Coordinates of C-alpha atoms in Angstrom, one line a residue:
Chain B
A1 CA 27.6 -56.5 -40.2
Q2 CA 31.0 -57.4 -39.0
S3 CA 34.1 -55.4 -38.2
V4 CA 37.7 -55.8 -36.9
T5 CA 39.8 -53.6 -34.7
Q6 CA 43.5 -53.8 -34.8
L7 CA 45.1 -52.3 -31.7
G8 CA 48.3 -50.4 -32.5
S9 CA 49.0 -49.1 -36.0
H10 CA 52.8 -49.6 -35.4
V11 CA 54.5 -52.3 -33.3
S12 CA 58.3 -52.6 -32.8
V13 CA 60.0 -55.7 -31.6
S14 CA 63.6 -56.8 -31.3
E15 CA 64.8 -59.6 -33.5
G16 CA 64.2 -62.8 -31.7
A17 CA 61.5 -61.4 -29.4
L18 CA 57.9 -62.5 -29.3
V19 CA 55.6 -60.9 -31.9
L20 CA 52.0 -60.2 -30.7
L21 CA 49.6 -58.3 -33.0
R22 CA 46.1 -57.8 -31.6
C23 CA 42.8 -58.1 -33.4
N24 CA 39.3 -57.9 -32.0
Y25 CA 36.3 -58.7 -34.1
S26 CA 32.6 -57.9 -34.0
S27 CA 30.1 -60.2 -35.8
S28 CA 26.5 -61.0 -35.3
V29 CA 27.0 -64.5 -36.7
P30 CA 29.9 -67.0 -36.3
P31 CA 32.8 -65.4 -38.1
Y32 CA 35.6 -66.5 -40.4
L33 CA 38.8 -64.7 -39.6
F34 CA 42.0 -64.1 -41.5
W35 CA 45.4 -62.6 -41.2
Y36 CA 47.1 -61.2 -44.3
V37 CA 50.6 -59.8 -44.6
Q38 CA 51.6 -57.0 -47.0
Y39 CA 55.3 -56.5 -47.9
P40 CA 56.3 -53.1 -49.3
N41 CA 55.0 -52.5 -52.8
Q42 CA 53.2 -55.8 -52.9
G43 CA 49.7 -57.1 -52.6
L44 CA 48.3 -58.9 -49.6
Q45 CA 48.9 -62.6 -49.0
L46 CA 47.2 -64.9 -46.7
L47 CA 49.1 -65.9 -43.5
L48 CA 46.4 -68.0 -41.9
K49 CA 42.6 -68.4 -41.5
Y50 CA 40.1 -69.6 -39.0
T51 CA 36.9 -71.2 -40.3
S52 CA 35.4 -72.8 -37.2
A53 CA 37.6 -75.8 -37.0
A54 CA 40.5 -75.8 -34.5
T55 CA 40.7 -72.6 -32.4
L56 CA 44.5 -72.5 -32.7
V57 CA 45.4 -71.9 -36.3
K58 CA 48.9 -72.3 -37.6
G59 CA 50.0 -70.3 -40.7
I60 CA 53.0 -69.7 -42.8
N61 CA 56.4 -68.4 -41.6
G62 CA 55.9 -69.6 -38.1
F63 CA 52.9 -67.4 -37.3
E64 CA 49.8 -68.7 -35.4
A65 CA 46.6 -67.2 -34.1
E66 CA 44.1 -68.3 -31.5
F67 CA 40.4 -67.7 -31.8
K68 CA 38.9 -66.8 -28.5
K69 CA 35.1 -66.4 -28.7
S70 CA 34.8 -65.1 -25.1
E71 CA 37.2 -62.3 -25.8
T72 CA 36.2 -61.8 -29.4
S73 CA 39.8 -61.9 -30.3
F74 CA 42.1 -63.4 -32.9
H75 CA 45.6 -62.2 -32.0
L76 CA 48.5 -63.1 -34.2
T77 CA 51.7 -64.4 -32.6
K78 CA 55.2 -65.6 -33.5
P79 CA 57.6 -66.8 -30.8
S80 CA 60.7 -65.3 -32.4
A81 CA 60.8 -62.3 -34.7
H82 CA 62.9 -62.3 -37.8
M83 CA 64.0 -59.3 -39.8
S84 CA 62.0 -60.6 -42.8
D85 CA 58.8 -60.3 -40.7
A86 CA 58.9 -56.6 -41.1
A87 CA 55.7 -55.8 -43.0
E88 CA 52.1 -54.6 -42.5
Y89 CA 49.6 -57.1 -41.2
F90 CA 45.9 -57.0 -41.7
C91 CA 43.2 -58.8 -39.7
A92 CA 40.0 -59.5 -41.7
V93 CA 36.6 -61.0 -41.0
T94 CA 33.6 -62.3 -42.9
A95 CA 30.4 -64.0 -41.8
S96 CA 30.2 -67.8 -41.9
G97 CA 26.7 -68.0 -43.1
G98 CA 26.4 -67.2 -46.8
Y99 CA 28.9 -65.1 -48.6
Q100 CA 29.5 -61.7 -47.1
K101 CA 32.2 -59.3 -48.2
V102 CA 35.5 -59.5 -46.2
T103 CA 36.1 -56.6 -44.0
F104 CA 39.7 -55.7 -43.4
G105 CA 41.2 -53.9 -40.3
T106 CA 43.3 -50.8 -40.6
G107 CA 46.6 -52.7 -40.5
T108 CA 49.5 -52.9 -38.1
K109 CA 53.0 -52.1 -39.3
L110 CA 55.6 -54.4 -37.7
Q111 CA 59.1 -53.1 -37.3
V112 CA 61.8 -55.6 -36.3
I113 CA 64.9 -54.0 -34.7
P114 CA 68.2 -55.9 -35.1
Chain U
D1 CA 50.4 -70.0 -62.3
A2 CA 51.1 -66.3 -62.9
G3 CA 48.9 -65.0 -60.2
V4 CA 46.6 -62.0 -60.4
I5 CA 48.0 -59.6 -63.0
Q6 CA 47.3 -55.9 -62.9
S7 CA 48.3 -53.2 -65.3
P8 CA 49.7 -50.6 -65.3
R9 CA 51.7 -50.9 -62.2
H10 CA 52.0 -47.1 -61.9
E11 CA 49.9 -44.4 -63.5
V12 CA 50.4 -40.7 -63.3
T13 CA 47.7 -38.5 -64.8
E14 CA 46.2 -35.0 -64.6
M15 CA 43.0 -34.1 -62.9
G16 CA 40.1 -34.5 -65.3
Q17 CA 41.6 -37.3 -67.3
E18 CA 40.1 -40.8 -67.7
V19 CA 42.0 -43.6 -66.0
T20 CA 41.5 -47.3 -66.8
L21 CA 43.0 -50.0 -64.5
R22 CA 43.1 -53.6 -65.7
C23 CA 43.1 -56.9 -64.0
K24 CA 43.4 -60.5 -65.1
P25 CA 42.3 -62.9 -62.3
I26 CA 43.7 -66.4 -61.7
S27 CA 42.3 -68.8 -64.1
G28 CA 39.3 -70.7 -62.7
H29 CA 38.6 -68.2 -60.0
D30 CA 35.0 -66.9 -60.2
Y31 CA 35.2 -64.1 -57.7
L32 CA 36.9 -60.9 -58.4
F33 CA 37.4 -58.0 -56.1
W34 CA 38.6 -54.4 -56.5
Y35 CA 40.1 -52.6 -53.5
R36 CA 41.5 -49.2 -52.9
Q37 CA 44.3 -48.6 -50.3
T38 CA 45.2 -45.2 -48.8
M39 CA 46.9 -44.0 -45.7
M40 CA 43.8 -42.2 -44.5
R41 CA 41.2 -44.9 -45.2
G42 CA 43.1 -48.1 -45.2
L43 CA 41.9 -50.9 -47.5
E44 CA 38.5 -50.4 -48.9
L45 CA 36.4 -52.9 -51.0
L46 CA 35.1 -51.0 -54.0
I47 CA 33.2 -53.8 -55.8
Y48 CA 33.1 -57.5 -56.3
F49 CA 32.0 -59.8 -59.1
N50 CA 30.8 -63.4 -59.2
N51 CA 30.9 -65.2 -62.5
N52 CA 31.4 -61.8 -64.2
V53 CA 28.3 -60.3 -62.6
P54 CA 28.7 -57.3 -60.2
I55 CA 27.3 -58.4 -56.8
D56 CA 28.0 -55.5 -54.5
D57 CA 29.2 -52.1 -55.6
S58 CA 28.3 -50.3 -52.5
G59 CA 31.9 -49.4 -51.9
M60 CA 32.3 -47.5 -55.2
P61 CA 32.8 -43.9 -54.0
E62 CA 30.8 -42.1 -56.6
D63 CA 29.5 -42.2 -60.2
R64 CA 32.9 -41.3 -61.5
F65 CA 34.0 -44.8 -60.8
S66 CA 32.8 -47.8 -62.9
A67 CA 33.9 -51.4 -63.2
K68 CA 33.2 -54.0 -65.7
M69 CA 34.0 -57.7 -66.2
P70 CA 33.3 -58.6 -69.8
N71 CA 34.6 -62.1 -69.4
A72 CA 36.1 -64.5 -66.8
S73 CA 39.7 -63.4 -67.5
F74 CA 39.5 -59.6 -67.6
S75 CA 38.1 -56.7 -65.5
T76 CA 38.5 -53.0 -65.7
L77 CA 38.1 -50.2 -63.2
K78 CA 37.6 -46.8 -64.8
I79 CA 37.7 -43.4 -63.2
Q80 CA 36.2 -40.5 -65.3
P81 CA 37.0 -37.7 -64.6
S82 CA 39.9 -38.4 -62.2
E83 CA 40.5 -36.1 -59.2
P84 CA 43.6 -35.8 -56.9
R85 CA 41.7 -37.5 -54.0
D86 CA 41.6 -40.6 -56.2
S87 CA 45.3 -41.0 -55.7
A88 CA 45.8 -44.4 -54.1
V89 CA 46.9 -48.0 -54.7
Y90 CA 44.2 -50.1 -56.3
F91 CA 44.3 -53.8 -55.8
C92 CA 42.5 -56.5 -57.7
A93 CA 42.0 -59.9 -56.0
S94 CA 40.4 -63.2 -57.0
S95 CA 39.3 -66.2 -55.1
N96 CA 38.7 -69.9 -55.6
P97 CA 35.5 -71.2 -57.1
G98 CA 32.7 -72.2 -54.8
T99 CA 34.4 -71.0 -51.7
P100 CA 34.2 -67.2 -51.5
R101 CA 35.2 -67.2 -47.9
D102 CA 38.5 -68.8 -48.8
E103 CA 41.8 -67.1 -49.5
Q104 CA 41.7 -64.0 -51.7
F105 CA 44.8 -63.8 -54.0
F106 CA 45.9 -60.2 -54.5
G107 CA 47.6 -58.6 -57.5
P108 CA 50.6 -56.3 -57.0
G109 CA 48.4 -53.2 -57.3
T110 CA 48.3 -50.1 -59.4
R111 CA 49.7 -47.0 -57.8
L112 CA 47.6 -44.1 -59.2
T113 CA 48.7 -40.5 -58.8
V114 CA 46.3 -37.8 -60.0
L115 CA 48.0 -34.4 -60.2

């Protein structure tokens, strides 16, 4: 079984500041990891994914995440926050060997202060 | 591509009534997922299908919930009878053929309110 823990249900940053959203995972087999973003009244859309290739993964809208096996982490970062980044972000995990259902974290709401 | 289509977008019903939510996945996707999102429980996977066959329905909360996929382009999630605690946003998602671990494409969701 696998799980993800997102630290902080709400994060506030100033426009132009670094965005750091934390995600720790638990998996008994090598994981595949994802970050999704949900804008108000919309479904989730994929930001980026890690599938055992490069540990630093670049996604859309300037976001990136680094897979750190030793820390069981997959934190999401963006150097400079933009007002349009205000949304809810979900970390998700699935096992790499054979299809397993994707397990989503509880989400982190990002507020960007002008 | 129109993306995943869900209908209705909003549904308000009274306790005890039957509710049917509909989903049209992206053409060519052979995995279809139903999720429920609430403030209290977050995003929960209810059931998923592969090639129209239900694979895992362990997330379906109880017998009042049922899901079908009669063909590759249509799925329904039915609640009968509905209860106020079923109020939530229900999402349908589909994914690319042969790569179930790949991106899931989500529909806009159906906001269900049971009075």
